[in-house]
Amino acid sequence: MFEDAFASYCGARFAVAVASGTDALHLALRASGIGSGDEVITVANTCVPTVVGITMSGALPVFVDIRADTLNMDPAQVESAITPRTKAILPVHLYGRPVEMSAILELARQYSLRVIEDCAQAHGARYGGKKVGALGDAGCFSFYPTKNLGAFGDGGIVVTNDEQIAKLVRMLRSYGETERYHHEIEGFNSRLDELQAAFLLAKLPFLDSWNSRRREIASIYENALSDLDLVCPRDRAGGESVFHLFIVRVKQRARFRDRMRDQGVETLVHYPSPIPSQPAYAAFASQMSNLPETALACGEVVSLPLFPEMTPDEVERVIAACREAL
Ligand SMILES: *Cc1c(COP(=O)(O)O)cnc(C)c1O
């Protein structure tokens, strides 16, 4: 029942629930025919599970740079990263802000590539009036408790309009079964607990109102901070962010964060280092030379507090602290 409700929320024909967002990416890639030795184009300023999903499928991540103004995949960088081994583009709607999908879908059509969207931070975000997730071949969501729609534990889902992908993810999440005790392909165990599905079904009707409160707080921040020495990333035309996080870029980040903390406002950094700079992904370190905007952004991004339950007073306190800190 939750699967049907979430598919219809996203405007997709199918939704297949799995155990986590990482599994959603892994299984969606496999179900799209991506595997060992294939290359998947993505970004380096993301949460590590984006890349864990890719490597679990056997494929290799190829990182492209981001736009400075959106902090999302720069469509203009994608074409030169395509090789004969490229099988898919995996845009990440980071911080809840939709990637410019029209350019990416056009390239995918031109080069016959799959498009798998990482929607783990973007439940309900829209691009060109349509919800993310059903824009490419498959969209992958996480229901980790901190996400815009969170369970009381781990969970994830793949949404798609492609019947074959839906069928394969359904098989892959359940040991490759087509019917009980008949295993057509080798699969995995990646179920969403019934209990989590029940929580999610009960919470889904509130998602839009939570997202609009997030947008409301974000626009208060944007207006109140516009004269300060910081930069707020923006939606490109057609994009409607759901502000999973509210990001600003500041040049002297450590000093800014200390000053915010002195005033009782805790800030966070999502994410301090690009994936190829992590020890686990040292094999991809040479790709950093293609990622100057990513490197700059990772040194400047700060997340200000933003959650739907924030009171107007709390929002004002954050704004006052920013003014004082800068
Ligand atoms: C949370 C997240 C994931 C993975 O989700 P899990 O449910 O924790 O496996 C993937 N990509 C991004 C961008 C995320 O923020």
Short mmCIF file of C-alpha atoms and ligand atoms in Angstrom, two decimals:
data_model
loop_
_atom_site.label_atom_id
_atom_site.label_comp_id
_atom_site.label_asym_id
_atom_site.label_seq_id
_atom_site.Cartn_x
_atom_site.Cartn_y
_atom_site.Cartn_z
CA MET A 1 0.00 0.00 0.00
CA PHE A 2 2.83 2.41 0.83
CA GLU A 3 4.46 1.54 -2.50
CA ASP A 4 1.31 2.54 -4.41
CA ALA A 5 0.91 5.71 -2.36
CA PHE A 6 4.52 6.78 -2.92
CA ALA A 7 4.43 5.94 -6.65
CA SER A 8 1.36 8.07 -7.05
CA TYR A 9 2.90 10.87 -4.95
CA CYS A 10 5.87 10.91 -7.35
CA GLY A 11 3.72 10.59 -10.45
CA ALA A 12 5.44 7.29 -11.29
CA ARG A 13 3.87 4.02 -12.46
CA PHE A 14 5.81 1.78 -10.06
CA ALA A 15 7.52 1.93 -6.69
CA VAL A 16 9.45 -0.93 -5.10
CA ALA A 17 10.40 -0.53 -1.44
CA VAL A 18 13.79 -1.75 -0.23
CA ALA A 19 15.84 -1.69 2.96
CA SER A 20 17.75 1.59 2.45
CA GLY A 21 18.56 4.38 0.03
CA THR A 22 21.91 2.75 -0.67
CA ASP A 23 20.12 -0.47 -1.67
CA ALA A 24 17.71 1.52 -3.83
CA LEU A 25 20.68 2.88 -5.81
CA HIS A 26 22.44 -0.47 -5.96
CA LEU A 27 19.38 -2.43 -7.11
CA ALA A 28 18.14 0.26 -9.52
CA LEU A 29 21.53 0.27 -11.23
CA ARG A 30 21.58 -3.54 -11.52
CA ALA A 31 18.00 -3.60 -12.76
CA SER A 32 19.01 -1.04 -15.41
CA GLY A 33 21.65 -3.42 -16.71
CA ILE A 34 24.63 -1.73 -15.10
CA GLY A 35 27.38 -3.92 -13.72
CA SER A 36 31.02 -4.84 -13.61
CA GLY A 37 33.34 -2.52 -15.52
CA ASP A 38 30.63 -0.04 -16.52
CA GLU A 39 31.11 3.64 -15.77
CA VAL A 40 28.51 5.77 -14.01
CA ILE A 41 28.84 9.55 -14.12
CA THR A 42 28.05 11.30 -10.84
CA VAL A 43 29.27 14.10 -8.54
CA ALA A 44 31.89 14.10 -5.79
CA ASN A 45 30.17 16.48 -3.33
CA THR A 46 27.64 13.95 -2.15
CA CYS A 47 26.93 11.67 0.75
CA VAL A 48 29.14 8.57 0.44
CA PRO A 49 26.20 6.12 -0.10
CA THR A 50 25.71 7.53 -3.62
CA VAL A 51 29.05 5.98 -4.50
CA VAL A 52 28.57 2.88 -2.34
CA GLY A 53 25.45 2.12 -4.43
CA ILE A 54 27.50 2.45 -7.63
CA THR A 55 30.38 0.23 -6.51
CA MET A 56 27.99 -2.40 -5.07
CA SER A 57 26.66 -2.84 -8.61
CA GLY A 58 30.22 -3.49 -9.82
CA ALA A 59 30.38 -0.22 -11.76
CA LEU A 60 32.96 2.55 -11.40
CA PRO A 61 32.09 6.15 -10.49
CA VAL A 62 33.30 8.92 -12.79
CA PHE A 63 33.04 12.31 -11.12
CA VAL A 64 32.08 15.52 -12.91
CA ASP A 65 32.21 19.05 -11.55
CA ILE A 66 29.31 21.05 -10.15
CA ARG A 67 27.87 24.48 -10.89
CA ALA A 68 28.99 27.06 -8.32
CA ASP A 69 25.48 28.55 -8.10
CA THR A 70 23.44 25.35 -7.57
CA LEU A 71 26.13 23.06 -6.09
CA ASN A 72 24.63 20.37 -8.34
CA MET A 73 26.00 18.41 -11.31
CA ASP A 74 27.00 20.79 -14.11
CA PRO A 75 25.36 19.42 -17.26
CA ALA A 76 28.04 21.17 -19.34
CA GLN A 77 30.71 18.91 -17.78
CA VAL A 78 28.98 15.62 -18.50
CA GLU A 79 29.59 15.13 -22.22
CA SER A 80 33.39 15.18 -21.97
CA ALA A 81 33.23 12.51 -19.23
CA ILE A 82 31.39 10.04 -21.49
CA THR A 83 33.52 7.10 -22.69
CA PRO A 84 32.60 3.87 -24.51
CA ARG A 85 32.17 2.26 -21.06
CA THR A 86 29.71 4.88 -19.76
CA LYS A 87 26.32 3.30 -19.08
CA ALA A 88 24.53 5.75 -16.85
CA ILE A 89 24.36 9.28 -15.45
CA LEU A 90 23.52 9.48 -11.75
CA PRO A 91 22.56 13.05 -10.83
CA VAL A 92 22.13 13.80 -7.11
CA HIS A 93 19.39 16.26 -6.14
CA LEU A 94 21.65 17.45 -3.34
CA TYR A 95 20.23 19.33 -0.35
CA GLY A 96 16.75 18.91 -1.88
CA ARG A 97 17.58 21.06 -4.92
CA PRO A 98 16.69 19.48 -8.27
CA VAL A 99 19.42 19.04 -10.86
CA GLU A 100 18.83 20.64 -14.28
CA MET A 101 17.38 17.46 -15.70
CA SER A 102 16.45 18.63 -19.21
CA ALA A 103 20.09 18.91 -20.30
CA ILE A 104 20.99 15.60 -18.65
CA LEU A 105 18.08 13.70 -20.17
CA GLU A 106 18.97 15.10 -23.58
CA LEU A 107 22.57 13.86 -23.30
CA ALA A 108 21.34 10.48 -22.10
CA ARG A 109 19.08 10.20 -25.13
CA GLN A 110 21.91 11.19 -27.46
CA TYR A 111 24.37 8.65 -26.04
CA SER A 112 21.83 5.92 -25.05
CA LEU A 113 22.63 6.16 -21.36
CA ARG A 114 20.45 5.33 -18.37
CA VAL A 115 19.58 8.10 -15.91
CA ILE A 116 19.27 7.03 -12.28
CA GLU A 117 18.33 9.90 -9.94
CA ASP A 118 19.61 10.02 -6.36
CA CYS A 119 16.54 11.55 -4.67
CA ALA A 120 17.57 10.66 -1.10
CA GLN A 121 17.41 14.33 -0.07
CA ALA A 122 14.65 15.47 -2.40
CA HIS A 123 11.27 13.85 -1.64
CA GLY A 124 8.72 16.11 -3.33
CA ALA A 125 11.18 18.42 -5.13
CA ARG A 126 10.06 19.40 -8.63
CA TYR A 127 11.73 20.11 -11.90
CA GLY A 128 9.70 21.53 -14.77
CA GLY A 129 6.57 21.04 -12.68
CA LYS A 130 7.20 17.29 -12.22
CA LYS A 131 8.38 15.55 -9.08
CA VAL A 132 11.94 14.21 -9.12
CA GLY A 133 12.30 10.45 -9.23
CA ALA A 134 10.23 9.77 -12.32
CA LEU A 135 12.20 12.07 -14.63
CA GLY A 136 14.90 9.54 -15.51
CA ASP A 137 14.80 5.73 -15.79
CA ALA A 138 14.60 5.28 -12.02
CA GLY A 139 14.60 7.43 -8.89
CA CYS A 140 16.09 6.26 -5.60
CA PHE A 141 14.90 7.55 -2.22
CA SER A 142 16.03 6.98 1.35
CA PHE A 143 13.74 7.02 4.39
CA TYR A 144 16.55 7.33 6.92
CA PRO A 145 15.03 9.24 9.88
CA THR A 146 16.73 12.58 9.06
CA LYS A 147 15.39 12.78 5.48
CA ASN A 148 12.41 14.95 4.45
CA LEU A 149 10.29 11.80 4.72
CA GLY A 150 11.84 9.58 7.38
CA ALA A 151 10.96 6.21 8.88
CA PHE A 152 11.83 5.15 12.44
CA GLY A 153 14.80 3.27 11.08
CA ASP A 154 16.26 2.49 7.68
CA GLY A 155 14.27 2.28 4.49
CA GLY A 156 14.37 3.13 0.81
CA ILE A 157 12.42 2.89 -2.44
CA VAL A 158 12.95 2.80 -6.20
CA VAL A 159 10.35 4.60 -8.33
CA THR A 160 10.18 4.11 -12.08
CA ASN A 161 7.91 4.20 -15.11
CA ASP A 162 9.78 1.22 -16.57
CA GLU A 163 7.96 -2.04 -15.94
CA GLN A 164 11.09 -4.13 -16.53
CA ILE A 165 13.15 -2.16 -13.97
CA ALA A 166 10.34 -2.47 -11.40
CA LYS A 167 10.10 -6.21 -12.00
CA LEU A 168 13.86 -6.71 -11.68
CA VAL A 169 14.17 -4.63 -8.48
CA ARG A 170 11.30 -6.67 -7.03
CA MET A 171 13.21 -9.86 -7.82
CA LEU A 172 16.59 -8.54 -6.69
CA ARG A 173 15.28 -7.41 -3.28
CA SER A 174 13.98 -10.89 -2.56
CA TYR A 175 16.73 -13.41 -3.45
CA GLY A 176 15.93 -13.24 -7.16
CA GLU A 177 12.52 -14.86 -6.66
CA THR A 178 9.81 -14.68 -9.31
CA GLU A 179 7.49 -16.88 -7.30
CA ARG A 180 8.03 -18.64 -4.03
CA TYR A 181 11.04 -20.99 -4.13
CA HIS A 182 11.75 -20.22 -7.75
CA HIS A 183 14.94 -18.16 -8.11
CA GLU A 184 15.34 -16.82 -11.60
CA ILE A 185 18.43 -14.71 -10.94
CA GLU A 186 20.84 -14.27 -8.05
CA GLY A 187 19.49 -11.58 -5.75
CA PHE A 188 19.79 -10.07 -2.28
CA ASN A 189 17.76 -9.53 0.86
CA SER A 190 16.53 -5.96 0.89
CA ARG A 191 13.05 -5.70 2.33
CA LEU A 192 11.37 -2.64 3.83
CA ASP A 193 9.89 -3.71 7.20
CA GLU A 194 6.08 -3.70 7.29
CA LEU A 195 6.31 -1.56 10.41
CA GLN A 196 8.39 1.09 8.62
CA ALA A 197 5.99 1.01 5.66
CA ALA A 198 3.08 1.63 8.05
CA PHE A 199 4.88 4.63 9.62
CA LEU A 200 5.72 6.02 6.19
CA LEU A 201 2.16 5.59 4.92
CA ALA A 202 0.92 7.55 7.94
CA LYS A 203 3.51 10.32 7.45
CA LEU A 204 3.28 10.73 3.66
CA PRO A 205 0.13 12.94 3.75
CA PHE A 206 2.14 15.52 5.77
CA LEU A 207 5.17 15.64 3.48
CA ASP A 208 3.93 18.54 1.33
CA SER A 209 3.12 20.73 4.32
CA TRP A 210 6.51 19.98 5.91
CA ASN A 211 8.22 20.81 2.61
CA SER A 212 6.34 24.08 2.25
CA ARG A 213 7.35 25.08 5.79
CA ARG A 214 10.96 24.29 4.80
CA ARG A 215 10.60 26.52 1.73
CA GLU A 216 9.05 29.27 3.81
CA ILE A 217 11.95 29.27 6.31
CA ALA A 218 14.45 29.15 3.44
CA SER A 219 12.95 32.22 1.83
CA ILE A 220 13.00 34.10 5.15
CA TYR A 221 16.72 33.23 5.46
CA GLU A 222 17.46 34.22 1.85
CA ASN A 223 15.83 37.62 2.26
CA ALA A 224 17.29 38.35 5.69
CA LEU A 225 20.85 37.33 4.76
CA SER A 226 20.99 38.88 1.28
CA ASP A 227 23.17 41.83 2.33
CA LEU A 228 25.74 39.72 4.18
CA ASP A 229 29.05 38.36 2.94
CA LEU A 230 27.73 34.90 2.15
CA VAL A 231 26.20 33.20 -0.87
CA CYS A 232 22.98 31.17 -0.95
CA PRO A 233 22.84 28.57 -3.74
CA ARG A 234 19.81 29.00 -6.01
CA ASP A 235 17.42 26.91 -8.06
CA ARG A 236 17.91 27.10 -11.81
CA ALA A 237 14.84 27.86 -13.94
CA GLY A 238 12.29 25.09 -13.53
CA GLY A 239 13.67 23.82 -10.22
CA GLU A 240 11.83 23.86 -6.89
CA SER A 241 14.00 22.83 -3.96
CA VAL A 242 12.56 21.18 -0.86
CA PHE A 243 15.49 22.36 1.30
CA HIS A 244 16.53 19.13 2.93
CA LEU A 245 19.35 21.38 4.13
CA PHE A 246 19.84 25.14 3.98
CA ILE A 247 23.33 25.78 2.69
CA VAL A 248 25.31 28.98 2.60
CA ARG A 249 28.83 29.48 1.29
CA VAL A 250 31.18 31.51 3.48
CA LYS A 251 34.86 32.20 2.84
CA GLN A 252 36.08 31.95 6.43
CA ARG A 253 34.04 28.96 7.47
CA ALA A 254 35.81 27.90 10.66
CA ARG A 255 35.63 31.44 12.09
CA PHE A 256 31.97 31.78 11.06
CA ARG A 257 31.07 28.47 12.72
CA ASP A 258 32.92 29.38 15.93
CA ARG A 259 31.09 32.70 16.12
CA MET A 260 27.75 30.99 15.50
CA ARG A 261 28.52 28.45 18.22
CA ASP A 262 29.43 31.24 20.64
CA GLN A 263 25.88 32.52 20.16
CA GLY A 264 24.38 29.11 20.75
CA VAL A 265 23.71 28.19 17.10
CA GLU A 266 25.15 24.88 15.98
CA THR A 267 26.01 24.63 12.28
CA LEU A 268 27.12 21.57 10.30
CA VAL A 269 29.13 20.88 7.15
CA HIS A 270 27.64 18.69 4.41
CA TYR A 271 30.14 17.52 3.16
CA PRO A 272 33.65 18.59 4.13
CA SER A 273 35.56 16.48 1.60
CA PRO A 274 34.83 15.32 -1.94
CA ILE A 275 34.51 11.53 -2.31
CA PRO A 276 37.86 11.07 -4.15
CA SER A 277 39.60 12.73 -1.16
CA GLN A 278 38.32 10.04 1.21
CA PRO A 279 40.82 7.28 2.08
CA ALA A 280 38.38 4.60 0.90
CA TYR A 281 38.25 6.19 -2.57
CA ALA A 282 41.93 7.01 -2.98
CA ALA A 283 41.86 5.05 -6.26
CA PHE A 284 39.87 7.96 -7.73
CA ALA A 285 42.03 10.75 -6.26
CA SER A 286 43.44 11.76 -9.65
CA GLN A 287 39.92 12.81 -10.71
CA MET A 288 40.12 15.76 -8.29
CA SER A 289 41.99 17.74 -10.97
CA ASN A 290 38.69 17.86 -12.95
CA LEU A 291 36.71 19.16 -9.98
CA PRO A 292 37.82 22.72 -9.10
CA GLU A 293 34.30 23.99 -8.24
CA THR A 294 33.65 20.91 -6.11
CA ALA A 295 36.86 21.45 -4.16
CA LEU A 296 36.04 25.14 -3.59
CA ALA A 297 32.48 24.40 -2.48
CA CYS A 298 33.55 21.69 -0.02
CA GLY A 299 35.72 24.29 1.69
CA GLU A 300 32.92 26.86 1.98
CA VAL A 301 29.57 25.16 2.57
CA VAL A 302 27.83 25.48 5.94
CA SER A 303 24.39 24.14 6.85
CA LEU A 304 22.23 26.47 8.94
CA PRO A 305 19.51 24.95 11.12
CA LEU A 306 16.33 24.28 9.13
CA PHE A 307 13.54 21.88 10.03
CA PRO A 308 9.75 22.16 9.64
CA GLU A 309 9.10 22.44 13.40
CA MET A 310 11.32 25.53 13.80
CA THR A 311 9.50 28.40 15.50
CA PRO A 312 9.66 31.97 14.11
CA ASP A 313 11.77 32.89 17.18
CA GLU A 314 14.32 30.20 16.40
CA VAL A 315 14.53 31.38 12.79
CA GLU A 316 15.12 34.96 13.99
CA ARG A 317 17.83 33.80 16.40
CA VAL A 318 19.71 32.11 13.57
CA ILE A 319 19.45 35.25 11.42
CA ALA A 320 20.64 37.48 14.29
CA ALA A 321 23.57 35.13 14.94
CA CYS A 322 24.59 35.24 11.25
CA ARG A 323 24.50 39.04 11.23
CA GLU A 324 26.65 39.14 14.36
CA ALA A 325 29.07 36.47 13.05
CA LEU A 326 29.66 38.32 9.76
C1 LIG B 1 20.95 9.45 2.76
C2 LIG B 1 21.51 9.42 1.40
C3 LIG B 1 21.68 8.22 0.68
C4 LIG B 1 21.54 6.85 1.25
O1 LIG B 1 20.52 6.54 2.03
P1 LIG B 1 20.58 5.40 3.17
O2 LIG B 1 19.13 5.16 3.38
O3 LIG B 1 21.27 6.00 4.34
O4 LIG B 1 21.29 4.21 2.62
C5 LIG B 1 22.11 8.30 -0.64
N1 LIG B 1 22.38 9.47 -1.22
C6 LIG B 1 22.25 10.64 -0.57
C7 LIG B 1 22.55 11.91 -1.30
C8 LIG B 1 21.83 10.66 0.76
O5 LIG B 1 21.72 11.83 1.41
#
